[in-house]
Coordinates of C-alpha atoms in Angstrom, one line a residue:
Chain E
X18 CA -38.4 61.8 17.8
X19 CA -39.8 58.9 16.2
X20 CA -41.9 59.8 13.7
X21 CA -42.7 56.4 11.0
X22 CA -45.8 55.0 9.3
X23 CA -45.6 51.1 9.0
X24 CA -48.0 49.7 6.3
X25 CA -50.4 46.4 7.6
X26 CA -52.6 46.6 4.9
X27 CA -52.2 48.2 1.2
X28 CA -54.7 46.2 -1.1
X29 CA -58.3 47.6 -2.2
X30 CA -62.0 45.8 -2.4
X31 CA -60.5 42.4 -1.4
X32 CA -57.9 41.3 -0.7
X33 CA -55.7 38.7 -2.7
X34 CA -51.6 38.1 -3.1
X35 CA -51.2 37.9 0.8
X36 CA -52.0 41.9 1.1
X37 CA -54.5 42.7 2.9
X38 CA -57.3 46.0 3.1
X39 CA -55.8 49.3 4.4
X40 CA -55.0 49.8 7.9
X41 CA -51.5 51.8 9.0
X42 CA -49.8 52.2 12.5
X43 CA -48.3 55.8 12.7
X44 CA -45.6 56.1 15.7
X45 CA -45.2 59.6 16.9
X46 CA -42.5 59.7 19.5
X47 CA -44.1 56.0 21.0
X48 CA -47.8 57.4 20.7
X49 CA -49.8 55.2 18.8
X50 CA -51.8 56.1 15.9
X51 CA -54.4 53.2 14.2
X52 CA -55.2 55.4 10.6
X53 CA -58.3 52.5 9.0
X54 CA -58.9 49.4 9.8
X55 CA -59.4 46.8 7.5
X56 CA -60.3 43.1 7.7
X57 CA -57.9 41.2 9.7
X58 CA -55.2 44.0 11.1
X59 CA -55.4 42.9 14.4
X60 CA -54.0 39.4 12.8
X61 CA -51.2 42.0 10.4
X62 CA -50.1 43.3 13.7
X63 CA -50.1 40.1 15.5
X64 CA -47.8 39.4 12.5
X65 CA -45.3 42.5 12.8
X66 CA -45.2 41.9 16.6
X67 CA -47.5 45.0 17.6
X68 CA -49.5 45.3 20.3
X69 CA -53.1 46.1 20.0
X70 CA -53.7 48.3 23.2
X71 CA -51.0 50.3 22.6
X72 CA -52.7 52.1 20.3
X73 CA -54.7 55.3 21.4
X74 CA -56.6 57.1 18.5
X75 CA -58.0 55.1 15.5
X76 CA -59.1 56.7 12.5
X77 CA -61.6 55.6 10.2
X78 CA -62.1 57.2 6.5
X79 CA -64.8 55.8 5.3
X80 CA -67.1 53.4 5.4
X81 CA -66.7 51.0 2.7
X82 CA -65.6 48.4 4.0
X83 CA -62.3 47.4 3.2
X84 CA -61.2 50.5 4.9
X85 CA -63.3 49.5 8.6
X86 CA -64.4 45.8 8.7
X87 CA -61.8 45.0 11.6
X88 CA -62.1 47.8 13.8
X89 CA -65.5 45.7 16.3
X90 CA -62.5 42.6 16.4
X91 CA -60.3 45.1 17.1
X92 CA -61.6 46.7 19.9
X93 CA -63.4 43.5 21.6
X94 CA -60.0 42.2 21.0
X95 CA -58.7 45.7 23.4
X96 CA -61.7 44.3 26.0
X97 CA -60.9 40.9 26.3
X98 CA -57.1 41.9 26.6
X99 CA -58.6 43.8 29.9
X100 CA -57.9 47.6 28.6
X101 CA -58.1 50.4 30.9
X102 CA -57.2 52.9 28.7
X103 CA -59.8 55.2 27.4
X104 CA -59.6 55.2 23.1
X105 CA -60.5 57.4 20.8
X106 CA -62.1 57.0 17.3
X107 CA -62.1 59.4 14.3
X108 CA -64.6 58.3 11.7
X109 CA -67.7 59.0 10.1
X110 CA -70.9 59.8 11.8
X111 CA -72.8 56.6 10.8
X112 CA -69.4 54.1 12.5
X113 CA -70.9 55.3 15.9
X114 CA -74.0 53.6 14.9
X115 CA -72.4 50.1 13.6
X116 CA -70.7 49.4 16.5
X117 CA -73.3 50.5 19.2
X118 CA -75.6 47.6 17.3
X119 CA -72.6 44.8 17.2
X120 CA -71.9 45.6 20.3
X121 CA -75.4 45.2 21.2
X122 CA -76.2 41.7 19.7
X123 CA -72.9 40.5 21.6
X124 CA -74.1 41.6 24.8
X125 CA -70.4 43.2 24.9
X126 CA -69.9 46.2 27.8
X127 CA -66.7 47.5 26.8
X128 CA -64.1 47.8 29.6
X129 CA -63.2 51.1 28.4
X130 CA -64.3 54.0 27.2
X131 CA -64.0 54.9 23.9
X132 CA -64.3 58.2 22.9
X133 CA -66.3 59.1 18.9
X134 CA -65.0 61.7 16.9
X135 CA -67.5 62.4 14.1
X136 CA -65.6 63.5 11.4
X137 CA -67.2 66.2 9.0
X138 CA -67.2 64.8 5.7
X139 CA -67.7 68.4 4.2
X140 CA -64.7 70.9 5.4
X141 CA -61.4 70.3 7.0
X142 CA -61.1 70.6 10.9
X143 CA -58.5 70.5 13.1
X144 CA -59.7 67.1 15.3
X145 CA -57.0 66.6 17.4
X146 CA -54.0 68.1 19.4
X147 CA -51.8 65.4 21.5
X148 CA -49.0 66.3 23.1
X149 CA -46.4 65.3 20.3
X150 CA -49.0 65.9 16.9
X151 CA -51.9 67.8 15.2
X152 CA -54.3 66.1 13.1
X153 CA -56.4 67.9 10.7
X154 CA -58.9 66.2 8.7
X155 CA -60.4 67.1 5.4
X156 CA -62.7 65.8 2.9
X157 CA -61.4 63.7 0.5
X158 CA -63.9 63.1 -2.8
X159 CA -65.2 59.4 -3.3
X160 CA -68.4 57.3 -3.9
X161 CA -69.6 58.3 -0.4
X162 CA -68.3 60.8 2.2
X163 CA -64.4 60.5 3.3
X164 CA -61.4 62.1 5.0
X165 CA -58.4 62.6 4.7
X166 CA -55.8 63.1 7.8
X167 CA -52.9 65.9 8.3
X168 CA -50.6 64.5 10.7
X169 CA -47.9 67.1 11.7
X170 CA -45.4 67.3 14.6
X171 CA -45.7 70.0 17.4
X172 CA -42.9 72.5 17.2
X173 CA -40.4 71.5 19.6
X174 CA -38.3 74.2 21.7
X175 CA -34.7 74.3 21.1
X176 CA -32.1 72.3 22.6
X177 CA -30.1 73.6 25.2
X178 CA -26.3 74.0 24.7
X179 CA -25.2 72.1 28.0
X180 CA -21.7 73.0 27.8
X181 CA -21.9 76.5 26.9
X182 CA -24.6 77.9 29.4
X183 CA -23.5 75.4 32.0
X184 CA -19.3 77.2 31.9
X185 CA -21.6 80.9 32.1
X186 CA -22.5 79.2 35.1
X187 CA -26.1 79.7 34.4
X188 CA -28.6 78.5 37.0
X189 CA -30.2 75.0 35.9
X190 CA -33.9 77.0 36.6
X191 CA -33.5 79.3 33.9
X192 CA -32.9 76.3 31.1
X193 CA -36.6 76.2 30.9
X194 CA -36.7 79.5 30.0
X195 CA -34.0 80.5 27.1
X196 CA -36.0 77.5 25.6
X197 CA -38.7 79.8 25.4
X198 CA -36.8 82.5 23.9
X199 CA -36.0 84.4 26.9
X200 CA -32.8 86.1 27.5
X201 CA -31.0 85.5 30.4
X202 CA -28.6 88.6 31.9
X203 CA -26.0 87.2 34.5
X204 CA -25.0 89.2 38.2
X205 CA -22.3 91.4 36.4
X206 CA -25.4 92.7 34.3
X207 CA -24.1 90.6 31.1
X208 CA -26.9 89.8 28.6
X209 CA -26.9 86.1 27.0
X210 CA -28.8 85.6 24.2
X211 CA -30.7 82.8 24.1
X212 CA -30.1 82.2 20.4
X213 CA -26.9 81.8 21.0
X214 CA -27.4 79.7 24.0
X215 CA -29.3 76.9 22.5
X216 CA -30.4 74.8 18.9
X217 CA -33.3 75.2 17.3
X218 CA -35.3 71.9 16.6
X219 CA -35.5 70.7 13.7
X220 CA -38.6 71.9 11.6
X221 CA -41.6 69.9 12.4
X222 CA -42.6 66.6 9.8
X223 CA -46.0 65.9 8.8
X224 CA -47.8 63.0 7.2
X225 CA -50.9 62.7 4.8
X226 CA -53.4 60.1 4.3
X227 CA -55.3 60.2 1.2
X228 CA -57.4 57.4 1.6
X229 CA -59.8 56.4 -1.5
X230 CA -59.7 60.3 -4.1
X231 CA -60.8 60.1 -7.0
X232 CA -58.3 63.4 -8.8
X233 CA -59.3 67.1 -7.4
X234 CA -57.2 70.2 -7.1
X235 CA -59.8 70.6 -3.4
X236 CA -57.7 68.7 -1.4
X237 CA -55.0 70.0 -2.6
X238 CA -54.2 73.1 0.1
X239 CA -54.1 70.4 3.6
X240 CA -51.2 68.4 1.8
X241 CA -49.6 70.9 0.6
X242 CA -45.4 70.1 2.0
X243 CA -46.1 67.3 3.7
X244 CA -42.9 65.1 3.9
X245 CA -44.5 62.0 3.4
X246 CA -47.6 61.6 1.2
X247 CA -49.5 58.2 1.1
X248 CA -52.0 58.4 -1.5
X249 CA -54.1 55.9 -2.7
X250 CA -53.5 55.0 -6.5
X251 CA -55.6 52.0 -7.5
X252 CA -55.2 51.7 -10.9
X253 CA -52.6 52.2 -13.9
X254 CA -53.8 55.3 -16.0
X255 CA -54.4 53.0 -18.9
X256 CA -57.3 52.7 -17.1
X257 CA -58.7 56.3 -16.2
X258 CA -61.7 55.8 -17.3
X259 CA -62.5 53.2 -14.4
X260 CA -60.8 55.3 -12.3
X261 CA -62.7 57.7 -12.6
X262 CA -66.7 55.8 -13.2
X263 CA -64.8 54.4 -9.4
X264 CA -63.9 58.1 -7.4
X265 CA -60.4 56.7 -7.6
X266 CA -56.5 57.8 -8.5
X267 CA -54.2 56.5 -11.3
X268 CA -50.2 56.2 -9.9
X269 CA -49.3 58.6 -12.3
X270 CA -51.9 61.1 -10.7
X271 CA -50.8 60.2 -7.7
X272 CA -47.7 60.9 -9.0
X273 CA -48.8 64.4 -10.4
X274 CA -50.3 65.7 -7.4
X275 CA -47.3 64.9 -4.9
X276 CA -45.3 67.1 -7.6
X277 CA -47.9 69.9 -7.6
X278 CA -48.5 69.5 -3.2
X279 CA -43.9 69.6 -3.4
X280 CA -44.5 66.7 -1.1
X281 CA -41.4 65.3 -0.2
X282 CA -41.9 61.9 -1.0
X283 CA -44.4 60.0 -2.0
X284 CA -46.2 56.5 -0.8
X285 CA -48.4 54.7 -3.2
X286 CA -50.8 52.1 -2.0
X287 CA -54.7 50.7 -2.0
X288 CA -53.7 48.4 -5.6
X289 CA -56.2 47.2 -7.4
X290 CA -57.0 43.5 -6.9
X291 CA -55.9 43.2 -10.9
X292 CA -51.9 43.3 -10.5
X293 CA -50.6 41.1 -8.7
X294 CA -47.0 42.4 -9.8
X295 CA -47.4 45.9 -8.5
X296 CA -43.6 47.0 -10.0
X297 CA -45.6 49.1 -13.4
X298 CA -47.7 50.6 -10.6
X299 CA -44.2 52.5 -8.8
X300 CA -42.8 52.5 -12.8
X301 CA -45.8 54.8 -13.8
X302 CA -45.7 57.1 -10.8
X303 CA -42.3 57.2 -10.6
X304 CA -41.7 59.3 -14.3
X305 CA -43.7 62.2 -12.7
X306 CA -42.6 62.0 -9.0
X307 CA -38.3 60.1 -8.7
X308 CA -39.1 59.8 -5.1
X309 CA -41.9 57.3 -5.0
X310 CA -42.4 54.6 -2.8
X311 CA -44.8 51.6 -2.6
X312 CA -46.8 50.3 0.7
X313 CA -45.7 46.9 1.1
X314 CA -47.2 45.4 4.1
X315 CA -44.8 44.8 7.5
X316 CA -42.3 47.9 6.0
X317 CA -41.7 50.8 7.9
X318 CA -41.1 54.0 6.5
X319 CA -39.4 57.6 8.6
X320 CA -41.4 60.4 7.9
Chain L
X18 CA -70.6 11.3 -2.3
X19 CA -67.8 13.7 -0.8
X20 CA -68.8 14.4 2.7
X21 CA -66.5 17.0 4.8
X22 CA -65.2 19.8 6.7
X23 CA -62.5 22.0 6.8
X24 CA -61.2 24.3 9.2
X25 CA -60.7 27.7 8.4
X26 CA -60.4 28.6 11.9
X27 CA -60.3 26.8 15.9
X28 CA -59.3 30.0 18.0
X29 CA -61.7 31.9 20.4
X30 CA -62.0 35.3 21.8
X31 CA -59.2 36.4 20.5
X32 CA -57.0 35.5 17.1
X33 CA -53.2 34.2 18.6
X34 CA -50.3 32.0 17.2
X35 CA -52.1 32.2 14.2
X36 CA -55.6 30.7 14.9
X37 CA -57.5 32.0 13.2
X38 CA -61.2 32.9 14.6
X39 CA -64.2 30.4 13.6
X40 CA -65.0 29.1 10.2
X41 CA -65.0 25.8 8.4
X42 CA -66.4 24.8 5.1
X43 CA -68.2 21.9 4.6
X44 CA -68.6 19.8 0.9
X45 CA -71.4 18.3 0.5
X46 CA -71.5 17.0 -2.9
X47 CA -69.6 19.6 -4.0
X48 CA -72.7 21.7 -2.7
X49 CA -70.8 24.4 -0.5
X50 CA -72.2 25.6 3.6
X51 CA -69.8 28.4 5.5
X52 CA -70.3 27.5 9.1
X53 CA -69.7 30.0 11.1
X54 CA -67.5 33.0 9.8
X55 CA -65.3 34.5 11.9
X56 CA -63.1 37.2 10.9
X57 CA -60.6 36.9 8.7
X58 CA -62.6 33.5 6.7
X59 CA -62.4 35.0 2.8
X60 CA -58.7 35.7 3.7
X61 CA -58.2 31.3 4.7
X62 CA -60.1 30.0 2.0
X63 CA -57.5 32.2 -0.2
X64 CA -55.3 30.7 1.8
X65 CA -56.5 27.0 1.4
X66 CA -57.5 27.4 -2.4
X67 CA -61.3 27.7 -1.9
X68 CA -63.6 30.3 -3.7
X69 CA -65.7 32.1 -1.6
X70 CA -68.4 32.5 -5.2
X71 CA -69.0 28.8 -4.5
X72 CA -70.9 28.8 -0.9
X73 CA -74.3 28.7 -1.6
X74 CA -75.3 28.3 2.0
X75 CA -73.7 30.1 5.1
X76 CA -75.0 29.4 8.5
X77 CA -74.3 31.4 11.4
X78 CA -74.3 30.2 15.4
X79 CA -74.6 33.5 17.3
X80 CA -73.2 36.8 17.3
X81 CA -70.4 37.3 18.6
X82 CA -67.6 38.8 17.2
X83 CA -65.4 35.4 16.5
X84 CA -68.2 33.7 14.9
X85 CA -69.4 36.0 12.3
X86 CA -67.0 39.7 11.8
X87 CA -65.8 38.2 8.1
X88 CA -69.4 38.1 6.9
X89 CA -69.7 41.7 5.6
X90 CA -66.3 41.5 4.3
X91 CA -67.0 38.1 2.8
X92 CA -70.7 39.2 1.1
X93 CA -68.5 42.4 -0.4
X94 CA -66.1 40.3 -2.2
X95 CA -68.7 39.0 -3.5
X96 CA -70.8 41.8 -5.1
X97 CA -67.1 42.7 -6.2
X98 CA -66.1 39.3 -7.7
X99 CA -69.8 39.9 -10.3
X100 CA -72.1 37.5 -8.3
X101 CA -75.1 36.3 -9.4
X102 CA -76.1 33.1 -7.4
X103 CA -78.6 33.1 -4.1
X104 CA -76.6 33.3 -1.1
X105 CA -78.9 31.5 2.2
X106 CA -77.8 32.7 4.9
X107 CA -79.4 31.1 8.3
X108 CA -78.1 33.0 11.7
X109 CA -79.8 35.3 14.7
X110 CA -82.4 37.8 13.6
X111 CA -80.4 40.8 14.2
X112 CA -78.3 39.8 11.9
X113 CA -80.0 41.1 8.9
X114 CA -80.1 44.4 11.0
X115 CA -76.4 44.7 10.5
X116 CA -75.6 43.7 7.7
X117 CA -78.1 46.6 6.3
X118 CA -76.6 49.1 8.2
X119 CA -73.1 48.2 7.3
X120 CA -74.5 48.3 3.4
X121 CA -76.0 51.5 3.9
X122 CA -73.2 52.7 4.7
X123 CA -71.1 51.9 2.3
X124 CA -74.7 52.5 0.0
X125 CA -73.2 49.1 -1.5
X126 CA -76.7 47.5 -3.4
X127 CA -75.3 43.4 -4.0
X128 CA -75.5 42.5 -7.6
X129 CA -77.2 39.0 -6.2
X130 CA -80.2 38.1 -3.5
X131 CA -78.9 37.7 0.3
X132 CA -81.7 35.8 0.8
X133 CA -81.9 35.9 4.9
X134 CA -83.1 34.0 6.9
X135 CA -83.9 34.0 11.4
X136 CA -82.9 30.4 14.1
X137 CA -85.3 30.8 16.4
X138 CA -82.7 30.7 19.9
X139 CA -85.2 28.4 21.2
X140 CA -86.4 25.5 19.9
X141 CA -85.0 23.1 17.0
X142 CA -86.3 23.4 14.1
X143 CA -85.2 22.2 10.1
X144 CA -84.0 25.0 7.9
X145 CA -82.8 23.8 4.9
X146 CA -83.9 20.5 2.4
X147 CA -81.2 20.4 0.3
X148 CA -81.4 18.1 -2.8
X149 CA -77.5 15.9 -0.6
X150 CA -78.5 17.1 2.1
X151 CA -80.7 18.5 5.7
X152 CA -79.6 20.6 8.2
X153 CA -81.6 21.6 11.6
X154 CA -80.6 24.2 13.8
X155 CA -81.9 23.4 17.9
X156 CA -80.7 25.6 20.6
X157 CA -77.2 25.7 22.7
X158 CA -76.7 27.5 25.5
X159 CA -74.7 30.8 25.9
X160 CA -74.3 33.8 27.2
X161 CA -76.1 35.3 24.2
X162 CA -78.8 33.7 22.1
X163 CA -76.5 30.5 20.2
X164 CA -78.0 27.4 18.1
X165 CA -75.7 24.8 16.4
X166 CA -76.9 23.4 13.6
X167 CA -76.5 19.6 12.1
X168 CA -76.2 18.5 8.7
X169 CA -77.5 14.9 7.5
X170 CA -77.0 13.7 4.3
X171 CA -80.6 12.2 2.6
X172 CA -80.8 8.7 2.3
X173 CA -79.5 7.9 -1.4
X174 CA -81.6 5.9 -3.1
X175 CA -80.5 2.0 -4.2
X176 CA -77.5 1.4 -7.0
X177 CA -78.7 -1.0 -9.4
X178 CA -76.5 -4.1 -10.3
X179 CA -76.1 -3.2 -14.0
X180 CA -74.8 -6.5 -15.1
X181 CA -77.5 -8.7 -13.6
X182 CA -79.9 -6.5 -14.8
X183 CA -78.1 -6.1 -18.2
X184 CA -78.0 -10.3 -18.6
X185 CA -81.8 -10.0 -17.6
X186 CA -82.5 -7.8 -20.2
X187 CA -84.5 -6.1 -18.1
X188 CA -85.7 -2.3 -19.8
X189 CA -83.3 0.9 -18.7
X190 CA -86.7 2.7 -18.6
X191 CA -87.7 0.6 -15.9
X192 CA -83.9 1.3 -13.7
X193 CA -85.7 3.9 -11.5
X194 CA -88.3 2.6 -10.6
X195 CA -86.1 -0.5 -9.2
X196 CA -84.7 2.1 -7.1
X197 CA -87.8 2.9 -6.0
X198 CA -88.2 -0.9 -4.5
X199 CA -90.8 -1.9 -7.3
X200 CA -90.2 -5.5 -8.5
X201 CA -90.5 -6.1 -12.5
X202 CA -92.2 -8.9 -13.8
X203 CA -90.6 -9.9 -17.3
X204 CA -93.0 -11.0 -20.1
X205 CA -92.9 -15.1 -19.3
X206 CA -94.4 -13.3 -16.6
X207 CA -91.6 -14.2 -13.8
X208 CA -91.0 -12.2 -10.3
X209 CA -87.3 -10.5 -10.0
X210 CA -87.6 -8.4 -6.5
X211 CA -86.4 -4.8 -6.7
X212 CA -84.2 -6.0 -3.8
X213 CA -82.4 -9.1 -5.8
X214 CA -81.0 -6.3 -8.7
X215 CA -80.1 -3.6 -6.1
X216 CA -77.0 -2.9 -3.6
X217 CA -78.2 -0.7 -0.8
X218 CA -77.4 3.3 -0.5
X219 CA -74.6 3.1 2.7
X220 CA -76.7 5.0 5.3
X221 CA -76.6 8.4 5.1
X222 CA -73.8 10.5 7.3
X223 CA -73.9 13.6 9.6
X224 CA -71.6 16.4 11.2
X225 CA -73.2 18.5 13.7
X226 CA -71.9 21.4 14.9
X227 CA -72.1 23.2 18.2
X228 CA -70.2 26.1 18.1
X229 CA -70.2 27.9 21.9
X230 CA -72.0 26.2 24.7
X231 CA -72.1 25.6 28.8
X232 CA -72.5 20.9 29.4
X233 CA -76.2 20.4 29.6
X234 CA -77.9 17.9 28.7
X235 CA -80.3 19.9 26.7
X236 CA -78.9 19.8 23.4
X237 CA -78.3 15.7 23.0
X238 CA -81.4 14.5 21.6
X239 CA -80.2 16.4 18.4
X240 CA -76.6 15.5 18.0
X241 CA -77.5 11.5 19.1
X242 CA -75.5 8.4 16.6
X243 CA -73.9 11.5 14.5
X244 CA -70.6 10.7 12.5
X245 CA -68.4 14.0 13.1
X246 CA -69.3 15.9 16.1
X247 CA -67.8 19.3 16.1
X248 CA -67.8 20.8 19.9
X249 CA -66.0 23.2 21.2
X250 CA -63.7 22.7 24.3
X251 CA -62.8 25.7 25.0
X252 CA -60.8 25.0 28.2
X253 CA -58.3 22.4 30.1
X254 CA -60.7 21.0 33.2
X255 CA -59.4 22.3 35.0
X256 CA -60.2 25.6 34.5
X257 CA -64.5 24.0 34.8
X258 CA -65.1 27.2 36.8
X259 CA -63.9 29.8 34.5
X260 CA -66.6 26.9 31.6
X261 CA -69.4 27.7 33.6
X262 CA -68.7 31.5 33.7
X263 CA -68.2 32.4 30.7
X264 CA -70.4 29.9 29.2
X265 CA -68.0 26.8 27.5
X266 CA -67.3 23.7 27.6
X267 CA -63.4 21.6 28.7
X268 CA -61.6 19.1 26.9
X269 CA -63.0 16.5 29.1
X270 CA -66.7 17.3 29.1
X271 CA -66.3 17.5 25.4
X272 CA -65.7 14.1 25.0
X273 CA -68.0 12.9 27.7
X274 CA -70.7 14.1 25.7
X275 CA -69.6 13.2 22.6
X276 CA -69.6 9.4 24.5
X277 CA -72.7 9.9 26.1
X278 CA -74.6 11.0 22.4
X279 CA -72.8 8.7 20.8
X280 CA -71.0 10.2 18.1
X281 CA -68.6 8.5 15.8
X282 CA -65.8 10.9 16.0
X283 CA -65.0 13.8 17.6
X284 CA -62.9 17.0 16.6
X285 CA -62.6 19.3 19.9
X286 CA -62.1 23.3 18.5
X287 CA -62.3 27.1 19.9
X288 CA -59.7 26.7 21.8
X289 CA -58.7 29.5 24.7
X290 CA -55.9 32.0 23.9
X291 CA -54.1 30.6 26.9
X292 CA -53.4 27.1 24.9
X293 CA -49.9 27.8 23.0
X294 CA -49.6 24.2 22.8
X295 CA -53.3 22.6 22.2
X296 CA -51.9 18.3 23.3
X297 CA -52.9 18.8 26.9
X298 CA -56.7 19.3 25.3
X299 CA -56.5 16.7 22.6
X300 CA -55.5 14.0 26.0
X301 CA -57.9 15.8 27.8
X302 CA -60.2 14.4 25.7
X303 CA -58.9 11.2 24.2
X304 CA -59.1 10.3 28.7
X305 CA -63.5 10.0 27.8
X306 CA -63.5 9.5 23.8
X307 CA -60.5 7.7 22.1
X308 CA -61.3 9.3 18.9
X309 CA -60.7 12.7 19.4
X310 CA -59.0 15.4 16.9
X311 CA -57.9 18.4 16.9
X312 CA -59.5 20.9 14.8
X313 CA -56.6 22.4 13.5
X314 CA -56.4 25.1 10.5
X315 CA -56.2 23.8 6.4
X316 CA -57.2 20.1 7.6
X317 CA -59.9 18.3 6.2
X318 CA -61.8 16.0 8.0
X319 CA -64.3 13.1 6.0
X320 CA -67.8 12.5 7.1

């Protein structure tokens, strides 16, 4: 089952060096989510051959412009492209008001349903149960209300061992029961254990998105043992005072967090415009957490 | 005196084929104005080496997203870049409310003065008298309130004929009076006419911007005899019904308008996403107005 994230933007505050503002596409078994939506996200999607109307869910972490200013343009383009399917939007409560005001002045009524669900900035909450994955939001600690998101695949059922069940003449109608772990007794009274006739599905994988936050243990319980942790790393650690002052994280801290929560892999982003070369940020994180990667635009990371 | 416009975007509705939404930079004697500000305008400025903090005036024609969604990102970047100088913004009344709401949720107080002046959607009005140029807004006829803008250079004073006035020993303190047309009488009582001692400045030039409008004579008086007319030409004339329905203009009509108002040159833009190749639009306009140009991104047009 495909579970991968594509980076559309990775720069903080002001876009520079061709680096755009935060936006990511998460593909979970061909169900497409957009996580944050900086200015120019729809242009970035075109650039990387991604169709905007395939997006089913949008998750916005907070209302700093570099994380959502592409949203009204994106939902307007979906409208102009003739979208009919419902679109689900999760984000801070004020987002609804911002969208409504802009659509009001444009005298535009969307041709599809935009279903908005406000995130809770104070408590973690399960906000979505899709067929393929669940999503939990949790509070981060930023200058304004900000939430992270964890995307966890659903535990899939075991796979039938076809050759074996066919050799035993087990009726196909019984296959779903075997997958559920229900044993089969044949007409001679012989018991065939479901566990012997199936192969367990791989354990479900998880992706955590921590957009903007100061380093604090309060949100670590929600990102424990994730397979891939995206964490902001706005500054090098020599800028720790500035990081604290602006409620951001250093690359060293991002590496330490990944290590502490037992993440399998770390993806750092939200780079300050002061860094033209990102290698020092990568190297700094790697000093504590070797399995660090840079969130480079256009790259896709398997989770 | 430099008087030129640089195109940052020229596509309508949805951006496509690498064509961005409407935005133009007008340089009048090194005073920089931004006209409309589609999504991604700040990125386009970076791309073409234009500094956002050099912008002194911003003019927004109307509140359809493809004409202003880059604005909040742009003014935020100016804030983050440490801008101190006043910024003057002219646009529909609702724009103030949209900006205030977004800055409110971002908990951002701009470090510079953003001086907003609402345009009048019903009547033409002189809205700016800069040292170098005047600006008049006038109503266009679009689905929502929309104004065009005419930028007219100030008439400059005549130039002193240096060699001549020096040979006549006319005191330099008298030069400003000569420029004003005041004649000089020397100490022998001889009259020297100002007109003979100066060369007239070239006539002031004008640029008109007509962003989105259906073809109607109501606004033609405001764009009469302009040196360069930017006019939208969303469709080919075979789409005239669609143009009327959506309050837009065809390339043929744009050419006809330029001819009727006696424009010296026509720049067409706001191309529909249905046209990958823009040559048919250019050729159609040229059938009635030969001096037509395409508003191509990154190109600068001298007025």
